[in-house]
mmCIF file of N, CA and C in Angstrom:
data_model
loop_
_atom_site.group_PDB
_atom_site.id
_atom_site.type_symbol
_atom_site.label_atom_id
_atom_site.label_comp_id
_atom_site.label_asym_id
_atom_site.label_seq_id
_atom_site.Cartn_x
_atom_site.Cartn_y
_atom_site.Cartn_z
ATOM 1 N N MET A 1198 -164.236 16.243 62.686
ATOM 2 C CA MET A 1198 -163.197 15.318 61.641
ATOM 3 C C MET A 1198 -163.456 15.889 60.260
ATOM 4 N N ALA A 1199 -162.483 16.041 59.538
ATOM 5 C CA ALA A 1199 -162.367 16.686 58.060
ATOM 6 C C ALA A 1199 -163.100 15.897 57.395
ATOM 7 N N LYS A 1200 -163.532 16.431 56.219
ATOM 8 C CA LYS A 1200 -164.419 15.817 55.296
ATOM 9 C C LYS A 1200 -163.716 15.072 54.228
ATOM 10 N N ARG A 1201 -163.867 13.839 53.631
ATOM 11 C CA ARG A 1201 -163.152 13.180 52.919
ATOM 12 C C ARG A 1201 -163.180 13.454 51.522
ATOM 13 N N MET A 1202 -162.069 13.362 50.575
ATOM 14 C CA MET A 1202 -162.096 14.178 49.403
ATOM 15 C C MET A 1202 -163.040 12.951 48.960
ATOM 16 N N MET A 1203 -163.680 12.850 47.708
ATOM 17 C CA MET A 1203 -164.269 11.719 46.668
ATOM 18 C C MET A 1203 -163.561 11.963 45.459
ATOM 19 N N VAL A 1204 -163.081 10.748 45.362
ATOM 20 C CA VAL A 1204 -162.490 10.491 43.724
ATOM 21 C C VAL A 1204 -163.242 9.399 43.245
ATOM 22 N N THR A 1205 -163.531 9.665 41.701
ATOM 23 C CA THR A 1205 -164.048 8.687 40.888
ATOM 24 C C THR A 1205 -162.872 8.391 39.943
ATOM 25 N N VAL A 1206 -162.824 6.859 39.866
ATOM 26 C CA VAL A 1206 -161.876 6.297 39.029
ATOM 27 C C VAL A 1206 -162.811 5.687 37.909
ATOM 28 N N LEU A 1207 -162.535 5.989 36.570
ATOM 29 C CA LEU A 1207 -163.385 5.555 35.507
ATOM 30 C C LEU A 1207 -162.461 4.345 35.008
ATOM 31 N N GLY A 1208 -163.235 3.232 34.876
ATOM 32 C CA GLY A 1208 -162.657 1.827 34.589
ATOM 33 C C GLY A 1208 -162.247 1.299 35.992
ATOM 34 N N SER A 1209 -162.563 0.089 35.725
ATOM 35 C CA SER A 1209 -162.443 -0.809 36.902
ATOM 36 C C SER A 1209 -161.518 -2.347 36.421
ATOM 37 N N GLY A 1210 -160.415 -1.853 35.574
ATOM 38 C CA GLY A 1210 -159.557 -2.573 34.977
ATOM 39 C C GLY A 1210 -158.481 -2.863 36.102
ATOM 40 N N SER A 1211 -157.208 -3.530 35.966
ATOM 41 C CA SER A 1211 -156.350 -3.390 36.881
ATOM 42 C C SER A 1211 -155.515 -2.042 37.175
ATOM 43 N N ILE A 1212 -155.467 -1.015 36.153
ATOM 44 C CA ILE A 1212 -154.980 0.171 36.578
ATOM 45 C C ILE A 1212 -156.106 1.165 37.444
ATOM 46 N N GLY A 1213 -157.191 0.766 36.877
ATOM 47 C CA GLY A 1213 -158.152 1.721 37.837
ATOM 48 C C GLY A 1213 -158.372 0.963 39.253
ATOM 49 N N THR A 1214 -158.341 -0.264 39.482
ATOM 50 C CA THR A 1214 -158.121 -0.629 40.587
ATOM 51 C C THR A 1214 -156.966 -0.295 41.328
ATOM 52 N N ALA A 1215 -156.125 -0.340 40.661
ATOM 53 C CA ALA A 1215 -154.866 0.036 41.864
ATOM 54 C C ALA A 1215 -154.785 1.652 42.056
ATOM 55 N N PHE A 1216 -155.462 2.242 41.036
ATOM 56 C CA PHE A 1216 -155.483 3.713 41.565
ATOM 57 C C PHE A 1216 -156.855 4.102 42.803
ATOM 58 N N ALA A 1217 -157.614 3.044 42.862
ATOM 59 C CA ALA A 1217 -158.595 3.067 43.797
ATOM 60 C C ALA A 1217 -157.812 2.803 45.195
ATOM 61 N N ILE A 1218 -157.104 1.988 44.908
ATOM 62 C CA ILE A 1218 -156.274 1.386 46.320
ATOM 63 C C ILE A 1218 -155.487 2.447 46.695
ATOM 64 N N LEU A 1219 -154.671 3.101 45.751
ATOM 65 C CA LEU A 1219 -153.627 4.354 46.203
ATOM 66 C C LEU A 1219 -154.487 5.714 46.493
ATOM 67 N N PHE A 1220 -155.848 6.227 46.065
ATOM 68 C CA PHE A 1220 -156.719 7.024 46.547
ATOM 69 C C PHE A 1220 -157.056 6.583 48.010
ATOM 70 N N ALA A 1221 -157.699 5.446 48.212
ATOM 71 C CA ALA A 1221 -158.129 5.042 49.614
ATOM 72 C C ALA A 1221 -157.118 5.164 50.662
ATOM 73 N N ARG A 1222 -155.875 4.683 50.261
ATOM 74 C CA ARG A 1222 -154.525 4.935 51.292
ATOM 75 C C ARG A 1222 -154.402 6.018 51.657
ATOM 76 N N ALA A 1223 -154.504 7.100 50.874
ATOM 77 C CA ALA A 1223 -154.630 8.302 51.048
ATOM 78 C C ALA A 1223 -155.484 8.993 51.815
ATOM 79 N N GLY A 1224 -156.535 8.389 52.048
ATOM 80 C CA GLY A 1224 -157.877 8.622 53.031
ATOM 81 C C GLY A 1224 -158.880 9.319 52.104
ATOM 82 N N CYS A 1225 -158.918 8.987 50.777
ATOM 83 C CA CYS A 1225 -160.048 9.660 50.059
ATOM 84 C C CYS A 1225 -161.196 8.274 49.920
ATOM 85 N N LYS A 1226 -162.151 8.925 49.670
ATOM 86 C CA LYS A 1226 -163.430 7.910 49.172
ATOM 87 C C LYS A 1226 -163.051 7.898 47.911
ATOM 88 N N VAL A 1227 -163.049 6.684 47.405
ATOM 89 C CA VAL A 1227 -163.357 6.043 46.132
ATOM 90 C C VAL A 1227 -164.322 5.751 45.528
ATOM 91 N N LYS A 1228 -164.915 5.931 44.225
ATOM 92 C CA LYS A 1228 -165.906 5.457 43.378
ATOM 93 C C LYS A 1228 -165.380 4.936 42.334
ATOM 94 N N ILE A 1229 -165.493 3.664 41.907
ATOM 95 C CA ILE A 1229 -164.993 3.041 40.657
ATOM 96 C C ILE A 1229 -166.203 3.012 39.781
ATOM 97 N N TRP A 1230 -166.128 3.494 38.795
ATOM 98 C CA TRP A 1230 -166.857 3.405 37.740
ATOM 99 C C TRP A 1230 -166.783 2.690 36.494
ATOM 100 N N ASP A 1231 -167.523 1.611 35.969
ATOM 101 C CA ASP A 1231 -167.486 1.056 34.689
ATOM 102 C C ASP A 1231 -168.858 0.831 34.183
ATOM 103 N N LYS A 1232 -168.910 0.764 32.755
ATOM 104 C CA LYS A 1232 -170.043 0.435 32.238
ATOM 105 C C LYS A 1232 -170.279 -1.034 32.051
ATOM 106 N N PHE A 1233 -169.377 -2.130 32.441
ATOM 107 C CA PHE A 1233 -169.693 -3.150 32.088
ATOM 108 C C PHE A 1233 -169.420 -3.878 33.341
ATOM 109 N N PRO A 1234 -170.584 -4.576 33.809
ATOM 110 C CA PRO A 1234 -170.842 -5.116 34.908
ATOM 111 C C PRO A 1234 -169.851 -6.192 35.325
ATOM 112 N N GLU A 1235 -169.588 -7.021 34.073
ATOM 113 C CA GLU A 1235 -168.595 -8.008 34.712
ATOM 114 C C GLU A 1235 -167.276 -7.748 34.985
ATOM 115 N N ALA A 1236 -166.968 -6.391 34.417
ATOM 116 C CA ALA A 1236 -165.997 -5.601 34.851
ATOM 117 C C ALA A 1236 -165.663 -5.376 36.602
ATOM 118 N N LEU A 1237 -166.733 -4.933 36.865
ATOM 119 C CA LEU A 1237 -166.843 -4.422 38.095
ATOM 120 C C LEU A 1237 -166.789 -5.640 39.113
ATOM 121 N N GLU A 1238 -167.632 -7.080 38.706
ATOM 122 C CA GLU A 1238 -167.479 -7.958 39.522
ATOM 123 C C GLU A 1238 -165.968 -8.498 39.705
ATOM 124 N N ARG A 1239 -165.264 -8.323 38.609
ATOM 125 C CA ARG A 1239 -163.820 -8.711 38.635
ATOM 126 C C ARG A 1239 -162.925 -7.734 39.338
ATOM 127 N N SER A 1240 -163.353 -6.400 39.228
ATOM 128 C CA SER A 1240 -162.734 -5.646 40.232
ATOM 129 C C SER A 1240 -162.653 -6.139 41.563
ATOM 130 N N GLN A 1241 -163.975 -6.069 42.046
ATOM 131 C CA GLN A 1241 -164.164 -6.518 43.348
ATOM 132 C C GLN A 1241 -163.357 -7.587 43.912
ATOM 133 N N LYS A 1242 -163.305 -8.643 43.199
ATOM 134 C CA LYS A 1242 -162.482 -9.788 43.490
ATOM 135 C C LYS A 1242 -160.642 -9.121 43.623
ATOM 136 N N GLU A 1243 -160.517 -8.407 42.665
ATOM 137 C CA GLU A 1243 -159.143 -7.940 42.771
ATOM 138 C C GLU A 1243 -158.577 -6.927 43.790
ATOM 139 N N LEU A 1244 -159.859 -6.082 44.122
ATOM 140 C CA LEU A 1244 -159.652 -5.145 45.092
ATOM 141 C C LEU A 1244 -159.136 -6.057 46.728
ATOM 142 N N ALA A 1245 -160.297 -7.216 46.829
ATOM 143 C CA ALA A 1245 -160.257 -8.057 47.996
ATOM 144 C C ALA A 1245 -158.762 -8.514 47.756
ATOM 145 N N GLU A 1246 -158.214 -9.101 46.823
ATOM 146 C CA GLU A 1246 -157.000 -9.962 46.624
ATOM 147 C C GLU A 1246 -156.010 -8.865 47.103
ATOM 148 N N LYS A 1247 -155.856 -7.593 46.463
ATOM 149 C CA LYS A 1247 -154.790 -6.546 46.649
ATOM 150 C C LYS A 1247 -154.840 -6.198 48.154
ATOM 151 N N ALA A 1248 -155.732 -5.545 48.544
ATOM 152 C CA ALA A 1248 -156.108 -5.252 49.755
ATOM 153 C C ALA A 1248 -155.557 -6.374 50.939
ATOM 154 N N SER A 1249 -155.891 -7.705 50.845
ATOM 155 C CA SER A 1249 -155.149 -8.969 51.496
ATOM 156 C C SER A 1249 -153.744 -8.555 51.576
ATOM 157 N N SER A 1250 -153.305 -8.475 50.232
ATOM 158 C CA SER A 1250 -151.600 -8.829 49.870
ATOM 159 C C SER A 1250 -151.048 -7.741 50.802
ATOM 160 N N LEU A 1251 -151.405 -6.489 50.402
ATOM 161 C CA LEU A 1251 -151.127 -5.187 51.224
ATOM 162 C C LEU A 1251 -151.012 -5.223 52.806
ATOM 163 N N ALA A 1252 -151.985 -6.184 53.260
ATOM 164 C CA ALA A 1252 -152.335 -6.341 54.716
ATOM 165 C C ALA A 1252 -151.394 -7.293 55.134
ATOM 166 N N ASN A 1253 -151.229 -8.224 54.628
ATOM 167 C CA ASN A 1253 -150.041 -9.466 54.787
ATOM 168 C C ASN A 1253 -148.704 -8.651 55.181
ATOM 169 N N HIS A 1254 -148.328 -7.835 54.001
ATOM 170 C CA HIS A 1254 -146.877 -7.141 54.468
ATOM 171 C C HIS A 1254 -147.035 -5.744 55.403
ATOM 172 N N LYS A 1255 -148.372 -5.816 55.856
ATOM 173 C CA LYS A 1255 -148.426 -4.953 57.073
ATOM 174 C C LYS A 1255 -148.581 -3.342 56.183
ATOM 175 N N LEU A 1256 -148.905 -3.121 55.327
ATOM 176 C CA LEU A 1256 -148.899 -1.774 54.599
ATOM 177 C C LEU A 1256 -150.251 -1.061 54.706
ATOM 178 N N VAL A 1257 -151.379 -1.859 54.641
ATOM 179 C CA VAL A 1257 -152.825 -1.485 54.817
ATOM 180 C C VAL A 1257 -153.602 -2.285 55.793
ATOM 181 N N ASP A 1258 -154.384 -1.403 56.423
ATOM 182 C CA ASP A 1258 -155.424 -2.209 56.858
ATOM 183 C C ASP A 1258 -156.635 -2.626 56.120
ATOM 184 N N SER A 1259 -156.808 -3.819 55.731
ATOM 185 C CA SER A 1259 -157.450 -4.148 54.363
ATOM 186 C C SER A 1259 -159.059 -3.615 54.484
ATOM 187 N N SER A 1260 -159.582 -3.865 55.605
ATOM 188 C CA SER A 1260 -161.176 -3.404 56.076
ATOM 189 C C SER A 1260 -160.971 -1.910 55.712
ATOM 190 N N GLN A 1261 -160.245 -0.996 56.411
ATOM 191 C CA GLN A 1261 -160.245 0.228 56.164
ATOM 192 C C GLN A 1261 -160.480 0.689 54.905
ATOM 193 N N ILE A 1262 -159.282 0.309 53.998
ATOM 194 C CA ILE A 1262 -159.306 0.481 52.456
ATOM 195 C C ILE A 1262 -160.235 -0.052 51.933
ATOM 196 N N LEU A 1263 -160.919 -1.117 52.044
ATOM 197 C CA LEU A 1263 -162.100 -1.679 51.068
ATOM 198 C C LEU A 1263 -163.583 -0.849 51.703
ATOM 199 N N GLY A 1264 -163.578 -0.376 52.760
ATOM 200 C CA GLY A 1264 -164.808 0.593 53.552
ATOM 201 C C GLY A 1264 -164.581 1.940 52.611
ATOM 202 N N LEU A 1265 -163.595 2.336 52.335
ATOM 203 C CA LEU A 1265 -163.580 3.406 51.524
ATOM 204 C C LEU A 1265 -163.693 3.281 49.887
ATOM 205 N N ILE A 1266 -163.682 2.113 49.327
ATOM 206 C CA ILE A 1266 -163.842 1.914 47.914
ATOM 207 C C ILE A 1266 -165.344 1.471 47.487
ATOM 208 N N ALA A 1267 -165.977 2.116 46.573
ATOM 209 C CA ALA A 1267 -167.190 1.426 46.205
ATOM 210 C C ALA A 1267 -167.256 1.501 44.653
ATOM 211 N N VAL A 1268 -167.853 0.463 44.185
ATOM 212 C CA VAL A 1268 -168.131 0.406 42.617
ATOM 213 C C VAL A 1268 -169.258 0.184 42.141
ATOM 214 N N SER A 1269 -169.479 0.954 40.939
ATOM 215 C CA SER A 1269 -170.871 1.412 40.317
ATOM 216 C C SER A 1269 -170.761 0.912 39.114
ATOM 217 N N TYR A 1270 -171.986 0.492 38.567
ATOM 218 C CA TYR A 1270 -172.255 0.416 36.997
ATOM 219 C C TYR A 1270 -173.419 1.263 36.672
ATOM 220 N N THR A 1271 -173.283 1.828 35.363
ATOM 221 C CA THR A 1271 -174.361 2.388 34.958
ATOM 222 C C THR A 1271 -174.255 2.241 33.554
ATOM 223 N N HIS A 1272 -175.368 2.164 32.833
ATOM 224 C CA HIS A 1272 -175.544 2.034 31.274
ATOM 225 C C HIS A 1272 -175.187 3.221 30.789
ATOM 226 N N LEU A 1273 -175.241 4.290 31.430
ATOM 227 C CA LEU A 1273 -174.898 5.719 30.577
ATOM 228 C C LEU A 1273 -173.663 6.051 30.324
ATOM 229 N N THR A 1274 -173.523 6.714 29.018
ATOM 230 C CA THR A 1274 -171.889 6.877 28.615
ATOM 231 C C THR A 1274 -171.480 8.282 29.418
ATOM 232 N N LEU A 1275 -170.251 8.502 29.393
ATOM 233 C CA LEU A 1275 -169.762 9.811 29.737
ATOM 234 C C LEU A 1275 -170.365 11.029 29.091
ATOM 235 N N PRO A 1276 -170.487 11.104 28.076
ATOM 236 C CA PRO A 1276 -171.128 12.461 27.067
ATOM 237 C C PRO A 1276 -172.514 12.618 27.731
ATOM 238 N N THR A 1277 -173.479 11.407 28.299
ATOM 239 C CA THR A 1277 -174.672 11.388 28.823
ATOM 240 C C THR A 1277 -174.606 12.039 30.159
ATOM 241 N N ILE A 1278 -173.780 11.558 30.938
ATOM 242 C CA ILE A 1278 -173.729 11.777 32.338
ATOM 243 C C ILE A 1278 -173.299 13.248 32.565
ATOM 244 N N TYR A 1279 -172.316 13.817 31.679
ATOM 245 C CA TYR A 1279 -171.849 15.378 31.646
ATOM 246 C C TYR A 1279 -172.694 16.254 30.893
ATOM 247 N N SER A 1280 -173.895 15.726 30.325
ATOM 248 C CA SER A 1280 -174.351 16.815 29.409
ATOM 249 C C SER A 1280 -175.532 17.188 30.332
#
């Protein structure tokens, strides 16, 4: 089995959530990062809704897509992470 590419999406808003689904559909493992925990909670709900909608149209297997996406909160800022 080939190793899956890991992609990190910075920001869990609507665009970040859409990118996460796009990369997961391509077979990548995806980590959504945001420094606001409430944004991640909203993102998890939006991910489930979008995956369900795509599955209803027979475009994805929602459990497979959601199994490739993880959400993560950290209080660190990007300059701190990369220093």
